[in-house]
CSV table of C-alpha atoms in Angstrom, one decimal:
chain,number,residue,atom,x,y,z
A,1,UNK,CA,18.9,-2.7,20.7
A,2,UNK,CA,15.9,-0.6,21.6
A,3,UNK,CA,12.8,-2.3,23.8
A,4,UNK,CA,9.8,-1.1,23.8
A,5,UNK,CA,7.6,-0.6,26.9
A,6,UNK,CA,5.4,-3.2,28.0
A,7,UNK,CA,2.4,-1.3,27.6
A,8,UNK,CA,3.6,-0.2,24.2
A,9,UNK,CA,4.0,-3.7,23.4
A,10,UNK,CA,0.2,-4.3,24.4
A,11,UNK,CA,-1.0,-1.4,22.1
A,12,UNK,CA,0.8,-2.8,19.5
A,13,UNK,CA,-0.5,-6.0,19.7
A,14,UNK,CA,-4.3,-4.8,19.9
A,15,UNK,CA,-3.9,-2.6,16.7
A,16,UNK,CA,-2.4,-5.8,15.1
A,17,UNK,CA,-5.4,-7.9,16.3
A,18,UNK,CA,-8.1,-5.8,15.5
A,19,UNK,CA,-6.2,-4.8,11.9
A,20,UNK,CA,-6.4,-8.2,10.9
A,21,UNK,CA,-9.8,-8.6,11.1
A,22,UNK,CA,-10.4,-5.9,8.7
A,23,UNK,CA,-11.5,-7.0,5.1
A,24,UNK,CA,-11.9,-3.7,3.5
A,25,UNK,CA,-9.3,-1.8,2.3
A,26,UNK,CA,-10.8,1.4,3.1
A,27,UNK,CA,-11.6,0.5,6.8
A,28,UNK,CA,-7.7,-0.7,7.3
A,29,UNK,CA,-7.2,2.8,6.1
A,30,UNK,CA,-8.9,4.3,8.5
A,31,UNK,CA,-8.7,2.1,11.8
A,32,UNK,CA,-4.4,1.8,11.5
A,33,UNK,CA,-4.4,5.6,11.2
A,34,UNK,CA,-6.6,6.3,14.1
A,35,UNK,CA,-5.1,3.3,16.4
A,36,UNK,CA,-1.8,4.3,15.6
A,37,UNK,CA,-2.1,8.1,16.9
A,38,UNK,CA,-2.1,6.3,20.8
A,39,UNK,CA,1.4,5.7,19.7
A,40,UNK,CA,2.9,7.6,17.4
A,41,UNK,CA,1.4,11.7,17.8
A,42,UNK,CA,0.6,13.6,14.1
A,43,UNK,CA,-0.3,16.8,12.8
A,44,UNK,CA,-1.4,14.9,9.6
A,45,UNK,CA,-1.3,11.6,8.1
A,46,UNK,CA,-2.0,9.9,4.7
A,47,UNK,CA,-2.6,6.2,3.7
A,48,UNK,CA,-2.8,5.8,0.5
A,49,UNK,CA,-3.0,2.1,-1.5
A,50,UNK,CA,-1.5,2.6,-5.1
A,51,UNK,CA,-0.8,0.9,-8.0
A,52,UNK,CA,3.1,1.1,-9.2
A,53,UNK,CA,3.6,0.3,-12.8
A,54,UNK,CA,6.7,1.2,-15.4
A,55,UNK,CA,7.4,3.4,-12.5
A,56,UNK,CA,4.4,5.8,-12.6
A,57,UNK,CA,2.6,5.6,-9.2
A,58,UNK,CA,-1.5,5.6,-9.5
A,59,UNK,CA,-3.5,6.1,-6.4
A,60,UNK,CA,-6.2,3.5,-6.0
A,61,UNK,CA,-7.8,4.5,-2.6
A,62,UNK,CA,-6.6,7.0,0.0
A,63,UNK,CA,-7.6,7.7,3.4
A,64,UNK,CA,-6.4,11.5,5.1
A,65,UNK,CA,-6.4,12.8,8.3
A,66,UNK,CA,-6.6,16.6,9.5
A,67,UNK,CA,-5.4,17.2,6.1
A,68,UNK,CA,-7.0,20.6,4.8
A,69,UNK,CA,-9.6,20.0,2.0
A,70,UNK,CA,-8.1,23.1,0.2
A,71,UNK,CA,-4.3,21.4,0.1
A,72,UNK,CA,-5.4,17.8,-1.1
A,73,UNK,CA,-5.6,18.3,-4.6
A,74,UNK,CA,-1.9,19.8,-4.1
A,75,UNK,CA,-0.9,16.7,-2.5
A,76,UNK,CA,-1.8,14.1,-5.5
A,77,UNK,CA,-0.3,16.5,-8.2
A,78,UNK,CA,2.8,16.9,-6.2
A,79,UNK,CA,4.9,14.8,-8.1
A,80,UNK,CA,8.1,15.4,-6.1
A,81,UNK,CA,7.5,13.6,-3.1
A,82,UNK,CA,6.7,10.4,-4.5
A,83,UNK,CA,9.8,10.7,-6.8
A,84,UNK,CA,12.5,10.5,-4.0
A,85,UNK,CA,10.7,7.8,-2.5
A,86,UNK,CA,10.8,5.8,-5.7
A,87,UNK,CA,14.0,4.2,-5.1
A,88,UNK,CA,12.7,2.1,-2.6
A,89,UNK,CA,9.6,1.3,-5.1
A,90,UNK,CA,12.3,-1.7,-6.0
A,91,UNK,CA,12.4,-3.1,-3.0
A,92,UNK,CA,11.5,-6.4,-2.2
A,93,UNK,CA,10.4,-6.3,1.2
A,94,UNK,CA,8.2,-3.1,3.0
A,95,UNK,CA,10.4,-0.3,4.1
A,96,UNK,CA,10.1,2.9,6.7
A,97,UNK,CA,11.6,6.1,6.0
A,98,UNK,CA,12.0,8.7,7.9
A,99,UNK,CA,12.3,12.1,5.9
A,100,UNK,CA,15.2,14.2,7.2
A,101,UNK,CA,17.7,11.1,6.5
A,102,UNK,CA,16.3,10.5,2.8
A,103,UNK,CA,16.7,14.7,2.0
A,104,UNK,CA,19.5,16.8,3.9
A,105,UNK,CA,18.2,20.0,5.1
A,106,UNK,CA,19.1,22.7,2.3
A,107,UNK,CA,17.4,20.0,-0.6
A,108,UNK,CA,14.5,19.1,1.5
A,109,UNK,CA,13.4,22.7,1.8
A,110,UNK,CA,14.1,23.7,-2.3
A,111,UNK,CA,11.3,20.0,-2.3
A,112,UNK,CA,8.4,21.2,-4.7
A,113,UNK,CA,6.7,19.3,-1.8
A,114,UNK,CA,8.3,20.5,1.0
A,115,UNK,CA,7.8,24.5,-0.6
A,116,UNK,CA,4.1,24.0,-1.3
A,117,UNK,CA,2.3,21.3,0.4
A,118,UNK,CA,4.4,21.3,4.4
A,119,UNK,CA,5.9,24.5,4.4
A,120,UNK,CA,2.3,26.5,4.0
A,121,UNK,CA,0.9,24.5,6.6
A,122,UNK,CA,3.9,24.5,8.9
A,123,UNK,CA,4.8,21.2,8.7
A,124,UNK,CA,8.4,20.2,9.3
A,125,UNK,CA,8.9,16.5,9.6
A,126,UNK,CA,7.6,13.4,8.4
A,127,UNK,CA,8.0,9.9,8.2
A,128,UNK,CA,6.2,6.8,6.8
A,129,UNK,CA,6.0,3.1,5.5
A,130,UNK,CA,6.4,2.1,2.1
A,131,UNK,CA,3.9,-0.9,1.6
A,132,UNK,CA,5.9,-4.1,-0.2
A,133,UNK,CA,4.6,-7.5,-0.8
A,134,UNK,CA,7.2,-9.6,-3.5
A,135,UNK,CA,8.5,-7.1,-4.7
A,136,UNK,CA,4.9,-5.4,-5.4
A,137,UNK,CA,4.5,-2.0,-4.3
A,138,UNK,CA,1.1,-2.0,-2.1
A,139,UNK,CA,0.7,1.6,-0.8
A,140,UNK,CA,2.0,4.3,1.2
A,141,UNK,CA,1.9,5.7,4.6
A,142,UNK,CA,3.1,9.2,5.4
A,143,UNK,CA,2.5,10.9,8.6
A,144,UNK,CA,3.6,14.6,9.2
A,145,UNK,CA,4.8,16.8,12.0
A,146,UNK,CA,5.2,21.0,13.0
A,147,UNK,CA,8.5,21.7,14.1
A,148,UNK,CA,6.7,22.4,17.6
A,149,UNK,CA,6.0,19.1,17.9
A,150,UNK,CA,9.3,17.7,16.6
A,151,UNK,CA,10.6,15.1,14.8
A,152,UNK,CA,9.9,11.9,14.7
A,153,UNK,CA,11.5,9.7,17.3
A,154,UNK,CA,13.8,6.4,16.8
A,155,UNK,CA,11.2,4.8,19.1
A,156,UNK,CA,8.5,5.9,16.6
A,157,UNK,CA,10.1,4.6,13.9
A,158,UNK,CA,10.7,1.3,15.4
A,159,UNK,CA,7.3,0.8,16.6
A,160,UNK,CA,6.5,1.4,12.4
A,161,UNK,CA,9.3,-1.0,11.5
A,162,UNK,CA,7.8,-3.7,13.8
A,163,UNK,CA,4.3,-3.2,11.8
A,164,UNK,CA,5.2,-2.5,8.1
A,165,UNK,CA,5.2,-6.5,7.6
A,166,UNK,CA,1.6,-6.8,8.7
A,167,UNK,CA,0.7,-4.4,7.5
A,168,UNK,CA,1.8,-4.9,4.3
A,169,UNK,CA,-0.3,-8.8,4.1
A,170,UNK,CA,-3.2,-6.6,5.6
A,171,UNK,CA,-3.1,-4.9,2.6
A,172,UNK,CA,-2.7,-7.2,0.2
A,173,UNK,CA,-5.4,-9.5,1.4
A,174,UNK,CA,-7.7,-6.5,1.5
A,175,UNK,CA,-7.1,-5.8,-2.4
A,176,UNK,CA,-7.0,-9.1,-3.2
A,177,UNK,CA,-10.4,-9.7,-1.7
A,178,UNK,CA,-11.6,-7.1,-3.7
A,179,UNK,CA,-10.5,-8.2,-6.7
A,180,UNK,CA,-12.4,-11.7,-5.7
A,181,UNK,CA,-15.1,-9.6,-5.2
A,182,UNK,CA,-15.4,-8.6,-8.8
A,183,UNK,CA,-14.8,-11.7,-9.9
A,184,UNK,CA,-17.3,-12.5,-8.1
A,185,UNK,CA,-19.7,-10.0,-9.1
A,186,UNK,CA,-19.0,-11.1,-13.0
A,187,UNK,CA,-22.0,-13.3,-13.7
A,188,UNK,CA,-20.6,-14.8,-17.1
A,189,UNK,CA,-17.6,-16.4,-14.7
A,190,UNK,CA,-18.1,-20.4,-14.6
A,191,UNK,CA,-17.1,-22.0,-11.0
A,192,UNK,CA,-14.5,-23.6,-13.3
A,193,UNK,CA,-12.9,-20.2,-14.3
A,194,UNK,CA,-12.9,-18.8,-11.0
A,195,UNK,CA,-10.4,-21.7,-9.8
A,196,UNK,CA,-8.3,-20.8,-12.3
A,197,UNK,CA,-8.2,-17.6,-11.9
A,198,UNK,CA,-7.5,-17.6,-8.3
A,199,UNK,CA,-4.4,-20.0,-9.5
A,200,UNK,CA,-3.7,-17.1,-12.2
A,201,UNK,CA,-3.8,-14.6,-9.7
A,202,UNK,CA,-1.1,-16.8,-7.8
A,203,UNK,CA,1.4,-16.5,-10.7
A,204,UNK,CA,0.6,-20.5,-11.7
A,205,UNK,CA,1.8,-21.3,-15.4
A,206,UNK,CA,-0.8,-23.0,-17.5
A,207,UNK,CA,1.2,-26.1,-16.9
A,208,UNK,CA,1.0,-26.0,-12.9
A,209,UNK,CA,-3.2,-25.3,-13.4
A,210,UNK,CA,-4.0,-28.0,-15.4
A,211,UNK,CA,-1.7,-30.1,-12.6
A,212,UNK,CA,-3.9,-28.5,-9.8
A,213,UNK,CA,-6.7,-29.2,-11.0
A,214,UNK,CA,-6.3,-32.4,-12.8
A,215,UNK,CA,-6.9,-31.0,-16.2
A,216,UNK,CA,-5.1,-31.4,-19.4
A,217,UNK,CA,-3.1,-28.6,-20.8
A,218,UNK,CA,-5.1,-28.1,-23.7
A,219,UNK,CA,-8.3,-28.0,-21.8
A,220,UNK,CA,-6.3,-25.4,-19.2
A,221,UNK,CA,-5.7,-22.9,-22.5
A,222,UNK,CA,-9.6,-22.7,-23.4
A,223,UNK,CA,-10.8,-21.7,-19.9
A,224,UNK,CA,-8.1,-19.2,-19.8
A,225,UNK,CA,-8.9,-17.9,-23.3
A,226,UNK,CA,-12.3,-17.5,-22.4
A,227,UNK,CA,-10.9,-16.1,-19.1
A,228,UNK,CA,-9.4,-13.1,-20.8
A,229,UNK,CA,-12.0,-12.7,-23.4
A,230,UNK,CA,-14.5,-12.0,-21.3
A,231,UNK,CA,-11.8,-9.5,-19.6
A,232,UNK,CA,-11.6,-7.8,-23.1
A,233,UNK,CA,-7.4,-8.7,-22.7
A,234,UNK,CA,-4.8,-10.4,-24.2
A,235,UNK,CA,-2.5,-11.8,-21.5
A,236,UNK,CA,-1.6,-12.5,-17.7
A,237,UNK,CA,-0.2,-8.9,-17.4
A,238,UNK,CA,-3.4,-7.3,-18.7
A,239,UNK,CA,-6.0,-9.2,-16.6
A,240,UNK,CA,-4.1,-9.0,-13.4
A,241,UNK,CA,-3.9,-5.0,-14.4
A,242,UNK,CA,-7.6,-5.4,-15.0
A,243,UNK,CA,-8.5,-6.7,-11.8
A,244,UNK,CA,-6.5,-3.9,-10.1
A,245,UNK,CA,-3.3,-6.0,-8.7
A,246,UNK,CA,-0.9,-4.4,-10.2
């Protein structure tokens, strides 16, 4: 099994405790991809929090670094890239990839990515995390090499494997947070409401609310009626899409 230095194993561990107390979703964005460089060298990097639905991808918030102004609107129409990565979309647990094992050599390069987006800029390798929390695809982090720097290394690649669990929770109590924040911000939202909706959020049945909060069923239906009225939806799936978790 590979071991780590021990001073890689005190980075680590300072990334991870500064990370976690990060509440913005932009700002983990930004601090994991600057942190991380002490470890793990780039050309370019990208960390992008998305939301994965009938197996579309749609990017929520995105962070880039020493990408060219000029080649980011290439890199969201691209489609290509985030198609082969798509399989793992069904995972249920986070998951790093390292490029040159997903695509064999001859493929990669005939990659509408790969032709347009690395190739231009001289970009040969790349690597990332896949962002997974129950099954729920969070984000994704890509970072990119020149072949004069060369690929990424199996060290690398464990040091992301030993993160992608944080930072998968980091993510999803970022967005989550901001979703409470505009519940929060919704001044027609009784204190009532806003505990069930926190138990909605949670995946509780109207059964298990009224339980919780010691509440008859019937009573449980009405606030979550007027929940999703004031929502302009219909059902569960719609307000959750509403508030931007899913």
């Amino acid at each position: 099994m590979l071991s780590l230095k021990k001073s890689d194993i005190e980075t680590i561990s300072n990334i991870l405790l500064e990370l976690y107390a990060v509440s913005d979703i932009r700002q983990l964005e930004e601090s994991f991809l600057a942190d991380i460089r002490a470890l793990i060298p780039y050309n370019q990097s990208s960390f992008q929090t998305i939301k994965a639905c009938d197996d579309n991808v749609a990017i929520e918030d995105a962070t880039f670094v020493d990408v060219d102004e000029h080649m980011l609107p290439l890199f969201n129409d691209i489609k290509t890239e985030k198609d082969y990565l798509k399989n793992f979309f069904h995972y249920s647990k986070p998951i790093v990839y390292l490029d040159s094992d997903i695509l064999e050599g001859d493929i990669r390069e005939k990659n509408e990515f790969y032709r347009k987006f690395l190739k231009p800029q001289g970009l040969k390798y790349s690597c990332g995390i896949i962002l997974i929390k129950a099954k729920k695809v969070l984000g994704i982090i890509t970072f990119f090499r020149s072949e004069e720097w060369g690929n990424f290394t199996e060290r690398e690649i464990f040091i992301l494997d030993i993160m992608k669990d944080h930072l998968s929770n980091m993510a999803e109590a970022c967005m989550l947070k901001k979703a409470d924040q505009m519940i929060s911000e919704n001044q027609n939202i009784t204190p009532r409401e806003k505990e069930i909706i926190d138990l909605i959020i949670k995946g509780y049945t109207n059964e298990e609310i009224a339980k919780e909060l010691y509440i008859s069923v019937s009573t449980t239906k009405k606030h979550v009626y007027n929940i999703f009225k004031k929502y302009n939806v219909k059902n569960r799936i719609a307000f959750i899409k509403a508030l931007g978790l899913k």
